[in-house]
Short mmCIF file of C-alpha atoms in Angstrom, two decimals:
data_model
loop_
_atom_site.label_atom_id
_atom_site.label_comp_id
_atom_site.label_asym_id
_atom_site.label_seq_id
_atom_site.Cartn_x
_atom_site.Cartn_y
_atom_site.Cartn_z
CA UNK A 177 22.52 1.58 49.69
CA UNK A 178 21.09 -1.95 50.09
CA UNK A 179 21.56 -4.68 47.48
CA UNK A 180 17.66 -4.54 47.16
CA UNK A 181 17.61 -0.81 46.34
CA UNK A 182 20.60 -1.10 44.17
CA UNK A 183 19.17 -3.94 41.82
CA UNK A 184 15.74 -2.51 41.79
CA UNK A 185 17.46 1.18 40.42
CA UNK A 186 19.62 -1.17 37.63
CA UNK A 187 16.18 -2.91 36.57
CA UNK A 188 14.92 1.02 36.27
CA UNK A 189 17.66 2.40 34.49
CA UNK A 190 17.80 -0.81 31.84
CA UNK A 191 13.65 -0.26 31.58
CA UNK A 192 14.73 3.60 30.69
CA UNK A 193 17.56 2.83 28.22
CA UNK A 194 15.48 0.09 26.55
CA UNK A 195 12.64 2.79 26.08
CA UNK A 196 14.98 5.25 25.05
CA UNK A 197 16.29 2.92 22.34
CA UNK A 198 12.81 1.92 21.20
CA UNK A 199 11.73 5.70 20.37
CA UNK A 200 15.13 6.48 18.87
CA UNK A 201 14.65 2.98 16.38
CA UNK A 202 10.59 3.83 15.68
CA UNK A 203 11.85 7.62 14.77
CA UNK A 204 14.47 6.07 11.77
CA UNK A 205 13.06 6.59 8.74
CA UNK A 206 12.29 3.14 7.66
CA UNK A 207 12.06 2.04 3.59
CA UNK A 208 9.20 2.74 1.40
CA UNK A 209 6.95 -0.02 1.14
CA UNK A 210 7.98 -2.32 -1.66
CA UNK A 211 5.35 -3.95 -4.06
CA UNK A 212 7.11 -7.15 -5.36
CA UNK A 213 4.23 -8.79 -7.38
CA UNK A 214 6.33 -8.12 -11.07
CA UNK A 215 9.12 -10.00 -9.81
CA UNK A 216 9.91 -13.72 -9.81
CA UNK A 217 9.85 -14.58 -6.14
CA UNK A 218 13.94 -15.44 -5.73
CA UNK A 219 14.23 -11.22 -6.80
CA UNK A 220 11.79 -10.43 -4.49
CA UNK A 221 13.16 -12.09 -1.81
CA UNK A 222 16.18 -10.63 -1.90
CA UNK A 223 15.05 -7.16 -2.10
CA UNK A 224 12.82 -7.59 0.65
CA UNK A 225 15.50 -9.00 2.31
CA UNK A 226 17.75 -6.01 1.94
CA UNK A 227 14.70 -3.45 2.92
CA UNK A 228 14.83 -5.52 6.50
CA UNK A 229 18.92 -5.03 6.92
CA UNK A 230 18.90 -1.68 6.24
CA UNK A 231 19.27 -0.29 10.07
CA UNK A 232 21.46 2.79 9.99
CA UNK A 233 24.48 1.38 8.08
CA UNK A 234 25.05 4.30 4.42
CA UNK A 235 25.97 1.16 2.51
CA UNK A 236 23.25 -0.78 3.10
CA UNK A 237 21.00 2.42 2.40
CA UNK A 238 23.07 2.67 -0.95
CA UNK A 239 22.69 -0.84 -1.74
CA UNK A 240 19.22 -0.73 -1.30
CA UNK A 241 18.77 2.35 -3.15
CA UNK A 242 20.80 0.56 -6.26
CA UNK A 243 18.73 -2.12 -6.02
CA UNK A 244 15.76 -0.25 -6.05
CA UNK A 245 16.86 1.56 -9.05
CA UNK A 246 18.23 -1.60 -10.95
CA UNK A 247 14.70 -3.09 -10.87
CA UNK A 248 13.12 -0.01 -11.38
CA UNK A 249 11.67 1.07 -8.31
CA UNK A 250 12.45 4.95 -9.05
CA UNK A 251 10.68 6.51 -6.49
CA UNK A 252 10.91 4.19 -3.77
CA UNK A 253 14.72 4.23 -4.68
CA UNK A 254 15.11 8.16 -4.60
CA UNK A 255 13.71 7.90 -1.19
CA UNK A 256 16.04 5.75 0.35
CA UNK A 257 19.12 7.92 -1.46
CA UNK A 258 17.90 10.75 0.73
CA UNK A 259 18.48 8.69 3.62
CA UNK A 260 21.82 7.59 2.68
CA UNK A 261 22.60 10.99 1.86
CA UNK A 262 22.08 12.09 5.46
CA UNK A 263 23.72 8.93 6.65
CA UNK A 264 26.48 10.00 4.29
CA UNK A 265 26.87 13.26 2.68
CA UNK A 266 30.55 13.30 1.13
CA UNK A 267 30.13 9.67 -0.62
CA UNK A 268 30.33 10.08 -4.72
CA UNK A 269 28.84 7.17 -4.70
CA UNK A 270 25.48 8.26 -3.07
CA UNK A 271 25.25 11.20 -4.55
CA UNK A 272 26.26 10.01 -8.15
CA UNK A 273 23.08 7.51 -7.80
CA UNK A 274 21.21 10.17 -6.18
CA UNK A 275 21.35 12.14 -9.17
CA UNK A 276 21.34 9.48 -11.66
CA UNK A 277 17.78 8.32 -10.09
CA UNK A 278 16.81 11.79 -10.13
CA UNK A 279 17.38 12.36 -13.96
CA UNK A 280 15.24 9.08 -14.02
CA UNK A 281 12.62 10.31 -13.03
CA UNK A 282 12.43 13.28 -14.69
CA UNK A 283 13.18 15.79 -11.87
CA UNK A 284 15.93 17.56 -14.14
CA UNK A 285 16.70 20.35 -11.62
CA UNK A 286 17.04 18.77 -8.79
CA UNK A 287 19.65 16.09 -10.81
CA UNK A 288 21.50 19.11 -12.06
CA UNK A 289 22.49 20.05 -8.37
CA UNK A 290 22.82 16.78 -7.31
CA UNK A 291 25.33 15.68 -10.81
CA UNK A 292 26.81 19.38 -9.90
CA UNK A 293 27.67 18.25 -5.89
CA UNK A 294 28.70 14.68 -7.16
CA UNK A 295 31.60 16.42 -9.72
CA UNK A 296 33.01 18.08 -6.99
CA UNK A 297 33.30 15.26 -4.72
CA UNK A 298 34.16 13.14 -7.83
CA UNK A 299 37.67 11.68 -8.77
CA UNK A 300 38.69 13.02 -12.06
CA UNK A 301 37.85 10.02 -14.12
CA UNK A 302 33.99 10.55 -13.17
CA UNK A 303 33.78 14.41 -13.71
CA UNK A 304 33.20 14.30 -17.23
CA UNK A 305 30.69 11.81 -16.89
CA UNK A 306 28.79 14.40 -14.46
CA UNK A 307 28.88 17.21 -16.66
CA UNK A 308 27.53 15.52 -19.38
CA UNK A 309 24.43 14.63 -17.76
CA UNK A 310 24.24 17.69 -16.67
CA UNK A 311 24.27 18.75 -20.74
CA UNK A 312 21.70 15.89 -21.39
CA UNK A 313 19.34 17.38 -18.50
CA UNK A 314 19.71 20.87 -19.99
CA UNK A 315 18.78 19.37 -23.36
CA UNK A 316 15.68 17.63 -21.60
CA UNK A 317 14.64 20.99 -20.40
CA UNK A 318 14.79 22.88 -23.65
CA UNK A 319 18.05 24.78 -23.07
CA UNK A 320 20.04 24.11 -25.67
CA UNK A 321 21.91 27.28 -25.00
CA UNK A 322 23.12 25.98 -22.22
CA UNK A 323 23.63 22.38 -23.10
CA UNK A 324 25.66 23.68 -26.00
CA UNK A 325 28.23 25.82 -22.90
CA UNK A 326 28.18 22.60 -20.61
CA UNK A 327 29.29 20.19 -23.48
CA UNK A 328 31.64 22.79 -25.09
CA UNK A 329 33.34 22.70 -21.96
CA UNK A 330 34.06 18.68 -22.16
CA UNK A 331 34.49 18.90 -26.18
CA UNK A 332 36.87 16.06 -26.10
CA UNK A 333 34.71 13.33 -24.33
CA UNK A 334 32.87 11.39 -27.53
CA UNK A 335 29.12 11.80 -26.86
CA UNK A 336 29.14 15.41 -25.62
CA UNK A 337 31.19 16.43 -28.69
CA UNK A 338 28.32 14.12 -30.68
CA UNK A 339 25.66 16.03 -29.39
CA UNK A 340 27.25 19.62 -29.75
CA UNK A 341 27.39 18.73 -33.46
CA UNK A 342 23.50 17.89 -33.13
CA UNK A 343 22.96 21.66 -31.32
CA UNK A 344 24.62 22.90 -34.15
CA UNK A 345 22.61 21.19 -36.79
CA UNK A 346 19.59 21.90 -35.56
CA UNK A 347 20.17 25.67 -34.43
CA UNK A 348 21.58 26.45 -38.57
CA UNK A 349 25.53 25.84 -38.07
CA UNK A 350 25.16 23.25 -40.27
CA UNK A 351 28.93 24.07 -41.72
CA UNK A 352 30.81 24.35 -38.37
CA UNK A 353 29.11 20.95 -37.10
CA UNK A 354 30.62 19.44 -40.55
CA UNK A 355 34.20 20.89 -39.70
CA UNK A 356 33.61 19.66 -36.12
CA UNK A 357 32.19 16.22 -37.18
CA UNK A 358 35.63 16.12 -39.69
CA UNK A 359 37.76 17.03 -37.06
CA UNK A 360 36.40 14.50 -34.77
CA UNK A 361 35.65 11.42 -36.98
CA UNK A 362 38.98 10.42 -37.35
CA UNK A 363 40.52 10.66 -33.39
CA UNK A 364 37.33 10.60 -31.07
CA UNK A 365 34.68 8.28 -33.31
CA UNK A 366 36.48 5.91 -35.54
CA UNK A 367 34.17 5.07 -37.65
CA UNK A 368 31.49 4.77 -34.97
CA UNK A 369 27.78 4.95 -36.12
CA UNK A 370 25.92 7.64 -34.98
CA UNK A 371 28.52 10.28 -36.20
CA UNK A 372 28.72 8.75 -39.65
CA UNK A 373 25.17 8.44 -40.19
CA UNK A 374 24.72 12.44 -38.34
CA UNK A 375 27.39 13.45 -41.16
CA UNK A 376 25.42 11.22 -43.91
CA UNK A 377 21.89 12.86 -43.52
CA UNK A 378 23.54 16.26 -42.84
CA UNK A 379 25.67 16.54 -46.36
CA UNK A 380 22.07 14.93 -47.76
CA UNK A 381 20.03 17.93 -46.05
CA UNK A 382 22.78 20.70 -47.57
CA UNK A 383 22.63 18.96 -51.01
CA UNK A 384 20.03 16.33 -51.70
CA UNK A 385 21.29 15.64 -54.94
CA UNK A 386 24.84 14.68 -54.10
CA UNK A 387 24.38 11.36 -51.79
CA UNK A 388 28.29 10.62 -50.08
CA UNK A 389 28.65 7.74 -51.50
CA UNK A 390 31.92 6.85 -49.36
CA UNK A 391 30.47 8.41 -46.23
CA UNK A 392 27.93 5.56 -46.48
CA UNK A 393 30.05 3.03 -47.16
CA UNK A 394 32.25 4.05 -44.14
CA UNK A 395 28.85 4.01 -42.31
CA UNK A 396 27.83 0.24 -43.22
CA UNK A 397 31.23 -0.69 -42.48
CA UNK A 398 30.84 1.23 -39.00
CA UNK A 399 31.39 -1.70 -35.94
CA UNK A 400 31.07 0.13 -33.25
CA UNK A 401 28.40 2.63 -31.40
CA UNK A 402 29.05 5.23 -29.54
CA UNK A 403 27.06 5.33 -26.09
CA UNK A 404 25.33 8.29 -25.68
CA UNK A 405 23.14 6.76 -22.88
CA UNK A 406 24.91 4.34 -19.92
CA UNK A 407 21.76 3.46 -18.56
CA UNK A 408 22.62 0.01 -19.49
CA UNK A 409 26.30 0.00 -18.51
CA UNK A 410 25.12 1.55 -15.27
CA UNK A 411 21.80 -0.52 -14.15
CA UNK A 412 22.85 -3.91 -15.55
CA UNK A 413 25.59 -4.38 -13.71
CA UNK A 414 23.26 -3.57 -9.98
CA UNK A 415 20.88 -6.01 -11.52
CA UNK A 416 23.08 -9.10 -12.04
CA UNK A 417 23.87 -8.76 -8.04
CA UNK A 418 20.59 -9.96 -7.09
CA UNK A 419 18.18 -12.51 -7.82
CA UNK A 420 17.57 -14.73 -10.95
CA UNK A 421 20.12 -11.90 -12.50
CA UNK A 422 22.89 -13.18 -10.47
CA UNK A 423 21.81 -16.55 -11.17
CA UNK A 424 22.13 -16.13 -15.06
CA UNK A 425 25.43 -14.31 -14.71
CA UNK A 426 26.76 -17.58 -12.80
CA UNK A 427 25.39 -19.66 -15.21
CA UNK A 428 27.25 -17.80 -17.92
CA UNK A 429 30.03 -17.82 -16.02
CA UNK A 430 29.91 -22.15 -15.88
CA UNK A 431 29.01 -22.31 -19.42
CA UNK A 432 32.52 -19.87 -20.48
CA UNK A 433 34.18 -22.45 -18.22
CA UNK A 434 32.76 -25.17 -20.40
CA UNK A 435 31.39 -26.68 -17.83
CA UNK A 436 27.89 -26.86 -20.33
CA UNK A 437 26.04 -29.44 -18.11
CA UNK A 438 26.34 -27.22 -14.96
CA UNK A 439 25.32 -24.26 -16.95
CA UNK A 440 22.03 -25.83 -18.38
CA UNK A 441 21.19 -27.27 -15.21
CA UNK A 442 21.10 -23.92 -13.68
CA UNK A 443 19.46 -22.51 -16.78
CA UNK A 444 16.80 -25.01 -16.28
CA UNK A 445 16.30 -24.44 -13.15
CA UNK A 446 16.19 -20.45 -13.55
CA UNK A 447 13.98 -20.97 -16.50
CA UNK A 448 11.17 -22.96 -14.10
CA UNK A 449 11.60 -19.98 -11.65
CA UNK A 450 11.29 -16.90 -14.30
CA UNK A 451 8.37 -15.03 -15.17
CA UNK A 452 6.79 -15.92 -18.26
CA UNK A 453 8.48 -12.27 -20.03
CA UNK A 454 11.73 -13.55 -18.79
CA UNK A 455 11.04 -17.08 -20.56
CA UNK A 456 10.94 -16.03 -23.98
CA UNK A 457 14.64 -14.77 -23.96
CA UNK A 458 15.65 -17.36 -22.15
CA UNK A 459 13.73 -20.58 -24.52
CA UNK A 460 16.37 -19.72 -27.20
CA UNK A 461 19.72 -19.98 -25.32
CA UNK A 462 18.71 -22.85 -23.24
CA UNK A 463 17.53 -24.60 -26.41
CA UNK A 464 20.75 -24.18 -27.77
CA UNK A 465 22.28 -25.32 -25.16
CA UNK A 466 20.20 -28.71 -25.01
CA UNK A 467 20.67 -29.03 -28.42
CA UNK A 468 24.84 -28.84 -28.16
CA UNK A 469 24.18 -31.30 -24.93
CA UNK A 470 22.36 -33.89 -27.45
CA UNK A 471 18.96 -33.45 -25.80
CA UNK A 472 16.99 -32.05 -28.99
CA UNK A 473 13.22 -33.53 -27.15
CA UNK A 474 14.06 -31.12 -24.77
CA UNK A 475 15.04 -28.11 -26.96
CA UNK A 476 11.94 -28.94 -29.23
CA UNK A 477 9.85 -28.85 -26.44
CA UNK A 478 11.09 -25.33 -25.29
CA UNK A 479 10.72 -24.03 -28.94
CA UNK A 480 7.35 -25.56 -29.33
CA UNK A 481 6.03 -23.48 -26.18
CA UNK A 482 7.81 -20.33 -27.54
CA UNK A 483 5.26 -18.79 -29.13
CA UNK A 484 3.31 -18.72 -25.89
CA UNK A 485 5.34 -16.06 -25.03
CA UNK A 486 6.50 -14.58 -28.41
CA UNK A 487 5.91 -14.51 -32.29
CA UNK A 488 8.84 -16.92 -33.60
CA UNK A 489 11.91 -14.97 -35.29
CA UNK A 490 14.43 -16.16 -37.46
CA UNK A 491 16.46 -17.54 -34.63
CA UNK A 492 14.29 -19.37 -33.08
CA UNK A 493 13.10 -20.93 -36.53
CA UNK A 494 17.06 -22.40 -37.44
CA UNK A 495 16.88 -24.06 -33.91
CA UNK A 496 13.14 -25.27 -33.90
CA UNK A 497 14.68 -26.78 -37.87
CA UNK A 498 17.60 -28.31 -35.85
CA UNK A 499 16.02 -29.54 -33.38
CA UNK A 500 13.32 -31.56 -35.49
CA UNK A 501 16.90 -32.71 -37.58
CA UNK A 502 18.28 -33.99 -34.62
CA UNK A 503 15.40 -35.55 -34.45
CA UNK A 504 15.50 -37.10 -38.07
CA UNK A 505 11.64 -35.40 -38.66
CA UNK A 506 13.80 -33.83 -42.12
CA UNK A 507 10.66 -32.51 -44.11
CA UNK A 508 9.27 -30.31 -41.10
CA UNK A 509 13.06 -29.56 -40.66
CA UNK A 510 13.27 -27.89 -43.75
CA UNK A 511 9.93 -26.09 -43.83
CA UNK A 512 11.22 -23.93 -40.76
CA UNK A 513 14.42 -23.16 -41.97
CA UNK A 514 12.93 -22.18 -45.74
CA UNK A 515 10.21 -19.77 -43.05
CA UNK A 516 13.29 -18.59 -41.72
CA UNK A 517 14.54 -17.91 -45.25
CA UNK A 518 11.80 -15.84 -46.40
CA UNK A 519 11.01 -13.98 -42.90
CA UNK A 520 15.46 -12.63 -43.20
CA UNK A 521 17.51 -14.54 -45.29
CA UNK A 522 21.11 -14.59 -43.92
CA UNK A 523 24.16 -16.87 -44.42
CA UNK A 524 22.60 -19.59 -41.11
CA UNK A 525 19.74 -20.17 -42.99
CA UNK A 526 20.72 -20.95 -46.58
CA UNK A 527 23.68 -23.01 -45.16
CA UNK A 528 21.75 -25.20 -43.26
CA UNK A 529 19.51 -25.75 -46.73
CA UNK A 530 22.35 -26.09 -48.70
CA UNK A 531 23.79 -29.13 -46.12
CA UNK A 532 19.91 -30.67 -46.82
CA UNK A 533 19.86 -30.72 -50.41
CA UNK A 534 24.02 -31.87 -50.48
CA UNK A 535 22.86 -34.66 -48.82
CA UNK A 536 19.46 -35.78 -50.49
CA UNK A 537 21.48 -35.03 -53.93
CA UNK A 538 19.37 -32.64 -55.35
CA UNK A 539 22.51 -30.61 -56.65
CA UNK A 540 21.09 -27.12 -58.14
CA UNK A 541 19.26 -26.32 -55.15
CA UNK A 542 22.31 -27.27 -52.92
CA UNK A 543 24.53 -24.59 -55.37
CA UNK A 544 21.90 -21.91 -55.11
CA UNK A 545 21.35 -21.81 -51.27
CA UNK A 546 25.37 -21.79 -51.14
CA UNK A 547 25.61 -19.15 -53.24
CA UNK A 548 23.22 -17.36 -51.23
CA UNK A 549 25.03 -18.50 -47.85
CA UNK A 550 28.38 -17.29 -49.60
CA UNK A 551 26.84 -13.77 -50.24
CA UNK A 552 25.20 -13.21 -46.88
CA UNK A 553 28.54 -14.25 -45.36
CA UNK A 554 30.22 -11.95 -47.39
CA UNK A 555 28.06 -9.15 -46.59
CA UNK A 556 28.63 -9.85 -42.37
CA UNK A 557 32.20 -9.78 -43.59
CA UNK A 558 31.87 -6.30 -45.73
CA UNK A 559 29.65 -4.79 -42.66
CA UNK A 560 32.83 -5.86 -40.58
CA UNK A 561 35.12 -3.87 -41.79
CA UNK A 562 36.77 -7.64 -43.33
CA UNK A 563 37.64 -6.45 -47.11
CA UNK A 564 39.77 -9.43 -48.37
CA UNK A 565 37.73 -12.03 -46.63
CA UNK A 566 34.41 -10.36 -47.79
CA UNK A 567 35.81 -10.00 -51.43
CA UNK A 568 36.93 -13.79 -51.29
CA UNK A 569 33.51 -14.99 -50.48
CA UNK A 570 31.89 -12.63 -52.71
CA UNK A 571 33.95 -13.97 -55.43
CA UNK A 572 33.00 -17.71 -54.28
CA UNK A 573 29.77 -17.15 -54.60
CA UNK A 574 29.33 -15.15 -58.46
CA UNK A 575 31.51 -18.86 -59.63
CA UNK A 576 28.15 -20.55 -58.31
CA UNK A 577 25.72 -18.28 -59.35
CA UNK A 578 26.71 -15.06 -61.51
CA UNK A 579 23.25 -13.76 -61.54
CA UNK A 580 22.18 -12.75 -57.94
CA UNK A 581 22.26 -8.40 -58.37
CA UNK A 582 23.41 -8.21 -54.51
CA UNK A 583 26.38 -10.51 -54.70
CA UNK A 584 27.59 -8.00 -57.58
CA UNK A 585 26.49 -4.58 -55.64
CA UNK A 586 28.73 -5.54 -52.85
CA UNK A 587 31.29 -7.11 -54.79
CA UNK A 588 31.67 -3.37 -55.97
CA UNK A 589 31.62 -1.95 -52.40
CA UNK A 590 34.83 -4.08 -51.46
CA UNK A 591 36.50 -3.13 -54.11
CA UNK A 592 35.45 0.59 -54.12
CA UNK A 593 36.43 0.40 -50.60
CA UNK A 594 39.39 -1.05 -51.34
CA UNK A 595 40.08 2.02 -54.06
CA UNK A 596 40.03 -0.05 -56.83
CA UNK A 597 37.59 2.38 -57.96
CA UNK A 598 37.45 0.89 -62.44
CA UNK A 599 37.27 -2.37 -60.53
CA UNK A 600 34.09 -1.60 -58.87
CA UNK A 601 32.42 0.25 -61.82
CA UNK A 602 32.75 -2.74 -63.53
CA UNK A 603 30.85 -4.84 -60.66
CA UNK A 604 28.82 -1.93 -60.28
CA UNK A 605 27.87 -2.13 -63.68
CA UNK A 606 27.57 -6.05 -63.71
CA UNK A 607 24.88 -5.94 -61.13
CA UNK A 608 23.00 -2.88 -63.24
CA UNK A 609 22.78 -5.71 -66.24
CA UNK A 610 20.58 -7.93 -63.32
CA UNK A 611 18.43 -5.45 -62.03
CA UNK A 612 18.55 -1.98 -63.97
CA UNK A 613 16.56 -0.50 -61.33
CA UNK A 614 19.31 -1.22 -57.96
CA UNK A 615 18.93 2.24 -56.81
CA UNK A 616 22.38 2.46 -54.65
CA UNK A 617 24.09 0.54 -57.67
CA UNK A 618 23.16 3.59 -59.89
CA UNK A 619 23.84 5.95 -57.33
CA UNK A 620 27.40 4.29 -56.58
CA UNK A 621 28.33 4.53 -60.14
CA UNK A 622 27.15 8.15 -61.39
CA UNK A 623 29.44 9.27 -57.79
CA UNK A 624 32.75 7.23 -59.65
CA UNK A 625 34.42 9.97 -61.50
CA UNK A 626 33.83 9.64 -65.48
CA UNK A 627 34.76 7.09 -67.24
CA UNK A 628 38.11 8.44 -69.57
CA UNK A 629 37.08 8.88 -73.18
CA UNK A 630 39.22 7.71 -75.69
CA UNK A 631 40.19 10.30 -78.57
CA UNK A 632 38.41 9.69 -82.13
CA UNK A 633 41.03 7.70 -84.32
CA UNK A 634 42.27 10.43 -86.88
#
């Protein structure tokens, strides 16, 4: 064979494999198109970005698919979880999301099998996790019967065992979800919210007359939820991987560092970049932050523009009052902070009012808003679970101002929680003598057991 002949077969056979390689690459299933207009253009990037790596790499199909899902692309996310299904059938991982998108999107069935194929390719941490969404998708499609099997079978993993006790509650066991909720309360939801307040309006239901007056005390003292949905704990985390997400994770990351400057900087800049629905929960940190870096034109300015993108709250009222302090504008200081005093009066707002009126000497306003600051703060402290310190404050506050109802009512709950039960009928009593009509004071006080009669003198 000549050199000639030779060269002019290789150019043939590279023409061949180059055509070969160009049908095999047009007949991959390529990613859904991807409309990006609702996202700030540093997101978008990035997820168009990923939709042009994809090739024929299962992670990158994952990724993509997570992605998808994080920013709540559903369907265009369930498609590319097919791929990366066929690209890799025995992953968890893909089939876990798989599912999870599925159950999204309402296709219960289908997420049932695909939950049901994850457990058994699942490490034994996980499978519990699967066969409660498998429960919540039975619930979804109106089988309780079998909801009530599938989360019987994982009785000991919180939110299933909070749900049976709803089955049972609404299908007349009323009784055996008490004994359940009992049994539970104490080892599986200490004092965690929704079981209290299931138990609370379920003794109510059986017996409107008798309200449980410790149950609800337990219940306002409750710290903790229990997560019945992980949507959050499962999206947020895919979100803060990408985009302006990421970029507000690293800046909270700087400013835990205290590296404050760095933090706003970013902030700023992420602020400039962020759609205008992303500004208005960003205006309130970053005005904080200006505000702690002595820059109160600047937080002023991001406070004035606020409601642009929302009505102003509480919150934002304190800062838009410090802000015009730091500014030494004290009249329109004190207007927003007395706004945010009627919109939700809490222990911020009177404190900063008490400072004001310490310092222009106007001394029974100053002792009435820190009476008021004293009670709210002893309230956060009750709601905490804090007895002592919520008793002390409580206390603090009746030596400045003896006649406020609700410093009284919740004097009584400390102390009632506390089981100095004469204690608190007496406080209980105290705030009756302010406002004879405090429904929960009355109701608090005719649940105390009788008061002991003394015999007739003979």
């Amino acid at each position: 064979m000549t050199a000639r002949r030779l060269l002019v077969m290789l150019v043939v056979l590279e023409a061949v494999a180059a055509a070969l390689l160009f049908g095999w690459r047009i007949r991959q299933p390529a990613p859904p198109a991807l409309d990006t207009s609702r996202l700030d253009t540093v997101s978008a990037e990035e997820l168009t970005k990923l939709r042009q790596e994809v090739g024929i790499d299962p992670e990158k199909w994952r990724a993509l698919s997570e992605a998808l899902m994080g920013y709540g692309y559903f369907p265009e996310s369930e498609a590319c979880y097919r791929r990366a299904l066929e690209l890799a059938p025995d992953s968890f991982e893909v089939r876990y999301g798989y599912a999870y998108c599925l159950q999204r999107l309402g296709k219960l069935l289908e997420s049932i099998d695909a939950f049901t194929a994850a457990r058994d390719r699942s490490a034994p941490a996980m499978q519990d996790t699967c066969t409660y969404h498998i429960g919540r998708c039975q619930l979804r499609l109106d089988d309780p019967q079998s909801a009530e099997t599938t989360f019987r079978s994982i009785l000991r993993f919180p939110p299933a065992a909070l749900h049976l006790s709803r089955i049972l509650i609404r299908t007349g066991r009323v009784n055996e979800a008490l004994t359940l909720l009992d049994e539970l309360l104490p080892s599986e939801f200490p004092d965690r919210v929704q079981p209290l307040q299931l138990k609370v309006s379920t003794q109510m239901f059986v017996d409107p007359s008798a309200v449980p007056t410790a149950e609800l005390g337990r219940l306002q003292r409750a710290v903790e939820s229990l997560t019945v949905s992980d949507h959050r704990e499962f999206l947020n985390p895919i979100r803060f991987q990408y985009g302006l997400s990421r970029r507000v994770y690293d800046a909270a990351a700087q400013q835990a560092q205290g590296r404050i400057e760095t933090a706003a900087a970013e902030y700023r800049e992420i602020f400039r970049l962020a759609l205008p629905s992303d500004r208005r929960q960003m205006a309130p940190m970053l005005a904080r932050l200006e505000l702690e870096l002595g820059r109160p034109e600047a937080a002023l300015a991001l406070l004035e523009d606020l409601p642009t993108y929302s009505a102003d709250t509480p919150e934002t009222l304190v800062l838009h009052g410090d802000a015009l302090d730091h500014l030494e504008r004290r009249d329109e200081a004190v207007q927003k902070w007395e706004q945010a005093v009627r919109l939700h009066p809490r222990l911020t707002q009177h404190g900063r009012l008490a400072e004001h009126f310490e310092q222009i000497g106007n001394a029974p306003l100053a002792e009435h808003h820190t009476a008021r600051a004293l009670t709210y703060a002893g309230i956060e402290a009750y709601r905490a679970n804090r007895l002592e310190s919520a008793e002390a404050a409580l206390e603090e506050s009746l030596v400045l101002d003896p006649e406020f109802p609700l410093t009284w009512f919740y004097l009584a709950e400390c102390r009632r929680a506390a089981g100095r039960l004469e204690q608190a009928r007496t406080a209980y009593q105290e705030c009756l003598k302010r406002n004879p009509d405090h429904d929960r004071a009355l109701s608090a006080l005719r649940s105390l057991s009788p008061e002991p009669q003394t015999e007739p003198s003979r």
